[in-house]
Short mmCIF file of C-alpha atoms in Angstrom, two decimals:
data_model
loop_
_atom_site.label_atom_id
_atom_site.label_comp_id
_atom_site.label_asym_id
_atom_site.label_seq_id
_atom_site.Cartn_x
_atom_site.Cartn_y
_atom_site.Cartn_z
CA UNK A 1 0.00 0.00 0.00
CA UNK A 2 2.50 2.42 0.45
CA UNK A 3 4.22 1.32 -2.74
CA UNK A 4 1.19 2.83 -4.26
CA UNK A 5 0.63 5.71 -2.47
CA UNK A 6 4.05 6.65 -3.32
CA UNK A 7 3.90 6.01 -7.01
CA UNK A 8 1.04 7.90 -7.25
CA UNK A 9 0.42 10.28 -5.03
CA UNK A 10 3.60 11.79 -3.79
CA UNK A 11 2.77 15.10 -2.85
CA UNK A 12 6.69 15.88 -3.01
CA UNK A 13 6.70 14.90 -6.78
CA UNK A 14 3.12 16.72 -7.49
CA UNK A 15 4.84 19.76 -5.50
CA UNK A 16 7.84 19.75 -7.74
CA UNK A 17 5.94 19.57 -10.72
CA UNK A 18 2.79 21.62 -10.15
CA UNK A 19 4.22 24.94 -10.68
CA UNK A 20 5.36 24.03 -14.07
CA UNK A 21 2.44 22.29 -15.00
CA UNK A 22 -0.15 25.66 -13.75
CA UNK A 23 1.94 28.67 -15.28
CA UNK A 24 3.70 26.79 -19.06
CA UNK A 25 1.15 23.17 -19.47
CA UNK A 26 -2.32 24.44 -18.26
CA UNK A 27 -2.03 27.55 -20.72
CA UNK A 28 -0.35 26.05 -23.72
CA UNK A 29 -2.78 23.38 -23.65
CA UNK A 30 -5.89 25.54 -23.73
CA UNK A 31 -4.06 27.59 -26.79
CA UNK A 32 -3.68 24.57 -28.59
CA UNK A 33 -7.64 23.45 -28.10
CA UNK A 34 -8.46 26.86 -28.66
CA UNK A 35 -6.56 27.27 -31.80
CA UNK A 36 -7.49 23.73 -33.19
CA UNK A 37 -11.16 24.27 -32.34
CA UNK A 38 -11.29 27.96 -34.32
CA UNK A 39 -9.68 25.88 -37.18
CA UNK A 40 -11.97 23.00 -36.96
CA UNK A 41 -15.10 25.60 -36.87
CA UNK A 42 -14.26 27.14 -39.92
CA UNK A 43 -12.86 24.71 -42.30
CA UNK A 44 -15.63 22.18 -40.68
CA UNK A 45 -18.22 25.12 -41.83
CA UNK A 46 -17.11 25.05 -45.32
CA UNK A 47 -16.80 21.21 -45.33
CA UNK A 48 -20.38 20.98 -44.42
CA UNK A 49 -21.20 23.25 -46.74
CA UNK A 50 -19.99 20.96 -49.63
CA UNK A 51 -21.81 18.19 -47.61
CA UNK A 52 -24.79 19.51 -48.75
CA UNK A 53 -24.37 20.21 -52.24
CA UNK A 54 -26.61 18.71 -54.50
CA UNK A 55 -23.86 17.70 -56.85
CA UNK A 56 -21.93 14.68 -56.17
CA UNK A 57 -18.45 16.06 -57.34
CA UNK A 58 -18.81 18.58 -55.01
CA UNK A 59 -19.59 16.81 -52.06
CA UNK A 60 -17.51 13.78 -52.70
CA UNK A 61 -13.99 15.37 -51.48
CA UNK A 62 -15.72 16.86 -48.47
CA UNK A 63 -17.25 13.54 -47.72
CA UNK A 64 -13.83 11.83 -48.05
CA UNK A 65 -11.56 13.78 -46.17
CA UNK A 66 -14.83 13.55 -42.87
CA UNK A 67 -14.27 9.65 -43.32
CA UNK A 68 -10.90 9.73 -44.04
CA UNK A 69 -9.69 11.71 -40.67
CA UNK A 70 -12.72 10.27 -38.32
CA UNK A 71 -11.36 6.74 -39.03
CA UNK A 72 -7.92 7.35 -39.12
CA UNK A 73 -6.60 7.50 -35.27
CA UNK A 74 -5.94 10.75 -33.84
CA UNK A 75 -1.91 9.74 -33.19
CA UNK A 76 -1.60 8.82 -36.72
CA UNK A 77 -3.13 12.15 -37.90
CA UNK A 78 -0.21 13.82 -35.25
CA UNK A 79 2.81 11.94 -36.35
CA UNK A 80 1.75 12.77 -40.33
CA UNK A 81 1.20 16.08 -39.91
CA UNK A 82 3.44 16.72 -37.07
CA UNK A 83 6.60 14.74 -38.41
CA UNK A 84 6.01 13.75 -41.63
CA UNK A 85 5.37 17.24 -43.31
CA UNK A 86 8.38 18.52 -41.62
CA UNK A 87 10.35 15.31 -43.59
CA UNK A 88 9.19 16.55 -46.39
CA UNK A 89 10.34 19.80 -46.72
CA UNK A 90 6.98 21.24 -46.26
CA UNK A 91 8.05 23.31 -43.24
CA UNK A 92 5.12 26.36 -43.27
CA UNK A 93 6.20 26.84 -39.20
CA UNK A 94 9.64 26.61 -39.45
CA UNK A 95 11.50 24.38 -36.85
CA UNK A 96 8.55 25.21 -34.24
CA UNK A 97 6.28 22.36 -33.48
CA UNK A 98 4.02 24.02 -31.63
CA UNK A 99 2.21 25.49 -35.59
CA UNK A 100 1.76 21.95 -36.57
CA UNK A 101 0.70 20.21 -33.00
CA UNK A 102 -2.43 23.01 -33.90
CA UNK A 103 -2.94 21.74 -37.37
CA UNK A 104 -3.05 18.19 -36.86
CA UNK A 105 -5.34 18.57 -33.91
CA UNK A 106 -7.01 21.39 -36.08
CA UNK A 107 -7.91 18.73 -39.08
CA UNK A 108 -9.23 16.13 -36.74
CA UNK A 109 -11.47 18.50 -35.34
CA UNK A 110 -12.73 19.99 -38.47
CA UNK A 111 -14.09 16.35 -39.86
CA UNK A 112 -16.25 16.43 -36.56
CA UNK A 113 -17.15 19.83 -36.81
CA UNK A 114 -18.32 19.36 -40.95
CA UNK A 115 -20.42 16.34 -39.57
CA UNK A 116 -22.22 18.41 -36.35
CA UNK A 117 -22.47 21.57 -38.75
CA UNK A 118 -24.53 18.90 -41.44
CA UNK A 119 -27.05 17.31 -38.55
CA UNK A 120 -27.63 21.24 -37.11
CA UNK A 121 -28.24 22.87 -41.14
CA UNK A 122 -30.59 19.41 -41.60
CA UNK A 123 -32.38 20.12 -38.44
CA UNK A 124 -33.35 23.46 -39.81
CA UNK A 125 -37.22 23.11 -41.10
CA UNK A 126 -37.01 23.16 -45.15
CA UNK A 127 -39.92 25.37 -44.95
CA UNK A 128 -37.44 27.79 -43.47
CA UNK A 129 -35.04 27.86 -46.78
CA UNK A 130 -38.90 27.88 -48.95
CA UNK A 131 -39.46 31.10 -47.26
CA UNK A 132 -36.63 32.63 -47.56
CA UNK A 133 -36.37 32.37 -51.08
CA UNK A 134 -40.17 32.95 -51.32
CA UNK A 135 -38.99 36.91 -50.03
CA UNK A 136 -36.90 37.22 -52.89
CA UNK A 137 -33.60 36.41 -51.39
CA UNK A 138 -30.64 34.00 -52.82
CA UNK A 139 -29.65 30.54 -51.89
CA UNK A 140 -26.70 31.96 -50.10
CA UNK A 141 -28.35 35.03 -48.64
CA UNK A 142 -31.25 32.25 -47.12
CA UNK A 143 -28.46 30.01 -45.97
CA UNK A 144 -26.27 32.89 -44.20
CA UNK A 145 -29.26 34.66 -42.52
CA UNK A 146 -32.41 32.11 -42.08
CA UNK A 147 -30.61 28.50 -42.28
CA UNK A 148 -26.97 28.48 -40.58
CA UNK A 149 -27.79 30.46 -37.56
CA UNK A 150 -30.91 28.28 -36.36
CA UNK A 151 -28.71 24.95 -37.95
CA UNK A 152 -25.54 26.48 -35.35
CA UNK A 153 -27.97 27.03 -32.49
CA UNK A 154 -29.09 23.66 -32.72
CA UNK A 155 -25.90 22.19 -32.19
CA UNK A 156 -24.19 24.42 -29.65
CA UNK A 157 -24.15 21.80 -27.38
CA UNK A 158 -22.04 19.14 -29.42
CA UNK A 159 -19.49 21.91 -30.43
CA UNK A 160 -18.88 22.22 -26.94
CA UNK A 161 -18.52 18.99 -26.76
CA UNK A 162 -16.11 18.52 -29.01
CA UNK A 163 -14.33 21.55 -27.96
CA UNK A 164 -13.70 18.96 -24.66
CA UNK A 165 -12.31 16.17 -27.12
CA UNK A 166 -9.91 18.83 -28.71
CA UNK A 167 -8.32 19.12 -24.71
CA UNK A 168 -7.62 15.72 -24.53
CA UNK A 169 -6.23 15.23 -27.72
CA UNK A 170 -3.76 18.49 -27.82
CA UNK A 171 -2.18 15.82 -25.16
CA UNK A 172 -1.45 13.72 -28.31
CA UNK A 173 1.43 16.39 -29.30
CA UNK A 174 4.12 15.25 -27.03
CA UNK A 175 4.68 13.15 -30.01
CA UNK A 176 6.35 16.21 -31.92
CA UNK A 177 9.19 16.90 -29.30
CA UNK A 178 7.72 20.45 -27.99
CA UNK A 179 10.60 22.89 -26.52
CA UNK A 180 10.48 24.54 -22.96
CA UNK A 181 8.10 27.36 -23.52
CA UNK A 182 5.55 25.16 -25.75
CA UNK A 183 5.16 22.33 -23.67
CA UNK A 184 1.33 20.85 -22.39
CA UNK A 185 -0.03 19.21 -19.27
CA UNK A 186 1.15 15.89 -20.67
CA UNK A 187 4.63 16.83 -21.92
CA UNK A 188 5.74 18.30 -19.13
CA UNK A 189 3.95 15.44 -16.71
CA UNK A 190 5.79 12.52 -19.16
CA UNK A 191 9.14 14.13 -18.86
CA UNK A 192 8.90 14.70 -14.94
CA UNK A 193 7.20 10.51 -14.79
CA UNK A 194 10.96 9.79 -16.98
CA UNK A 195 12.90 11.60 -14.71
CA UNK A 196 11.92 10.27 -11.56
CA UNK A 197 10.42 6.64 -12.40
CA UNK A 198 7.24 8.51 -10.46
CA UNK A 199 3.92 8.74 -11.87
CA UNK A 200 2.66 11.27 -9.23
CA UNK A 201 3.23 13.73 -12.12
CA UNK A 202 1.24 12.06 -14.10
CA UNK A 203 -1.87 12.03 -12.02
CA UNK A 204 -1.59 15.90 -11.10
CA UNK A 205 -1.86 16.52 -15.12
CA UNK A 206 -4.47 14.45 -14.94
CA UNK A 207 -6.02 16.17 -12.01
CA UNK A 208 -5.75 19.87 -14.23
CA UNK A 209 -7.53 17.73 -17.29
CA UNK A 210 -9.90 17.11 -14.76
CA UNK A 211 -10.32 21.09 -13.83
CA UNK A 212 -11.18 21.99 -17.63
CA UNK A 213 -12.85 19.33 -18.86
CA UNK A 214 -15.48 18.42 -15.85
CA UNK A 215 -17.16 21.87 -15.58
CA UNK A 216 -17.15 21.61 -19.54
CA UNK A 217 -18.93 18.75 -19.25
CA UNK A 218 -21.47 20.14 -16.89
CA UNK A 219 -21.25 23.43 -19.14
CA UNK A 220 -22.64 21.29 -22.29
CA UNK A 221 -25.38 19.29 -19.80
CA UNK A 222 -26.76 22.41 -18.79
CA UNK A 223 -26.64 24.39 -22.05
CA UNK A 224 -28.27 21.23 -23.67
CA UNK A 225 -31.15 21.49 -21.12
CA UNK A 226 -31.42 25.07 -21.52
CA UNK A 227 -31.79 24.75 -25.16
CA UNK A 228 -34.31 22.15 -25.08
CA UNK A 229 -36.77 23.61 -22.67
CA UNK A 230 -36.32 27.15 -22.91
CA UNK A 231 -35.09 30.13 -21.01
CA UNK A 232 -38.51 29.45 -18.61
CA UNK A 233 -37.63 25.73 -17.97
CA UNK A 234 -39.74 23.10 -19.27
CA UNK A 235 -43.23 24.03 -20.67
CA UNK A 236 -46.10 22.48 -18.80
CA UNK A 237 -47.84 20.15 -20.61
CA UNK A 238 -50.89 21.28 -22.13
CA UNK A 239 -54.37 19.99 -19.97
CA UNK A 240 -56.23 17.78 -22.29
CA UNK A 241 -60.02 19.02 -23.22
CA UNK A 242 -63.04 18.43 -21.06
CA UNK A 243 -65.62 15.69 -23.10
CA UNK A 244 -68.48 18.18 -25.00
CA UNK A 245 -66.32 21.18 -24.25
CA UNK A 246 -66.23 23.12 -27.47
CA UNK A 247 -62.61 24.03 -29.11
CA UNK A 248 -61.26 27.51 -29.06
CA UNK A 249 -60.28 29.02 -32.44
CA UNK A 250 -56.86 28.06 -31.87
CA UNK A 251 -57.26 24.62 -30.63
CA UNK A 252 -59.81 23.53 -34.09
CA UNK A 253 -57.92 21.19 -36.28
CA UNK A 254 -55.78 23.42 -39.15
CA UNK A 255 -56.42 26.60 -37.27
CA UNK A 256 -53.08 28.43 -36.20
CA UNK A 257 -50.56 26.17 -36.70
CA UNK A 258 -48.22 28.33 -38.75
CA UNK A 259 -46.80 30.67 -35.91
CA UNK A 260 -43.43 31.53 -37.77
CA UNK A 261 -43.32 35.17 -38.98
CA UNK A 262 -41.74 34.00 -42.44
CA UNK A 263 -45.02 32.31 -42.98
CA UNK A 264 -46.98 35.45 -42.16
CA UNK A 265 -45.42 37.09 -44.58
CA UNK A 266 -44.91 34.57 -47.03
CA UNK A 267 -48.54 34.04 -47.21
CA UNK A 268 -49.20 38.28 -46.83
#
């Protein structure tokens, strides 16, 4: 027992380590999610995009590059990008890893994104694009102001989500060697774990994973809830009629069922 208490819990070696871990790991960690999850929102947008094209060129390369890097696994997609490029003479960072560790994580997160940005667009009533173009505006005038921002609200939830999954996988970059300055929870846990044949490191990166990604978590729960029943929680449900009560206007069969205002002034 104390054999594992000190392999895992040393609070001499999580002492050592912590201050390294809170002021260089905890803040290049969150730059890389942060980074890799703006570059996964907009290339995932435009991927999506091409999703939905009614023309199969189009959508084909979209759809094979969202197969492609959700199969592929997420340290394979690092070592390519991270050391392979950089073999190649394709060196757009220079010597710095850190510019690559972003892009690998980056393209992972942009197949996810294209797939979340599809289901929330599909969610979107067609009726919605119909009456859009019914007012005289384009296809991409409809899609910009009607479409994509009900499609986005819709799926708020999982892009939080997957902002989660881009934390734990900018762990993946200790692959690429980062220097003192650059270095994440993991790197700097893994090297400290080496060092001292300790894994007390280890569990206090673990512990700051644990920090960001738990209230996330909870974040996403409640904004999912939110989102679902409305800013006045749930809506009661409606009490049925009273046998040989007579129906208000409203309640008759095909009476005021289109509350949208497009539709008011679509049919205006």
């Amino acid at each position: 027992m104390h054999d594992f208490l000190h392999t895992f819990f040393s609070w001499h070696e999580i002492w050592n380590v912590l201050p390294s871990l809170l002021t260089e790991g905890l803040g290049n960690t969150l730059l890389i999610a942060a980074l890799a999850i703006v570059f996964g929102l907009v290339v995932g947008m435009l991927l999506a995009v091409l999703l939905l094209s009614g023309r199969r060129l189009v959508r084909l390369p979209a759809r094979i590059y969202v197969d492609v890097f959700r199969g592929m696994p997420a340290i394979v997609t690092v070592s390519l990008v991270g050391l392979g490029l950089p073999a190649a003479g394709i060196r757009p960072f220079g010597r710095s890893p850190l510019g690559y560790a972003v892009v690998a994580v980056g393209l992972i997160s942009a197949a996810y994104c294209a797939e979340i940005f599809r289901s929330g667009i599909q969610s979107v009533p067609p009726g919605q694009m119909q009456a859009g173009r019914s007012l005289g505006m384009s296809y991409l005038s409809t899609m910009r102001v009607v479409v994509v921002p009900q499609g986005i609200r819709n799926v708020l939830p999982a892009l939080t989500g997957q902002f989660i999954v881009d934390v734990k996988e900018s762990s993946l970059v200790y692959l690429l060697g980062l220097s003192v300055g650059q270095r994440e929870l993991y790197f700097i846990a893994q090297e400290h774990q080496a060092a001292t044949y300790n894994s007390s490191a280890l569990v206090a990166a673990a512990l700051c994973y644990l920090v960001i990604t738990v209230p996330l978590t909870y974040f996403v729960n409640w904004l999912d809830r939110k989102m679902r029943n409305g800013p006045s929680g749930p809506r009661p449900a409606a009490a049925a009629p009273t046998p040989g009560t007579p129906l208000t206007g409203e309640e008759q069969p095909g009476v005021g069922l289109s509350a949208g205002p497009l539709d008011k002034e679509v049919r205006a």
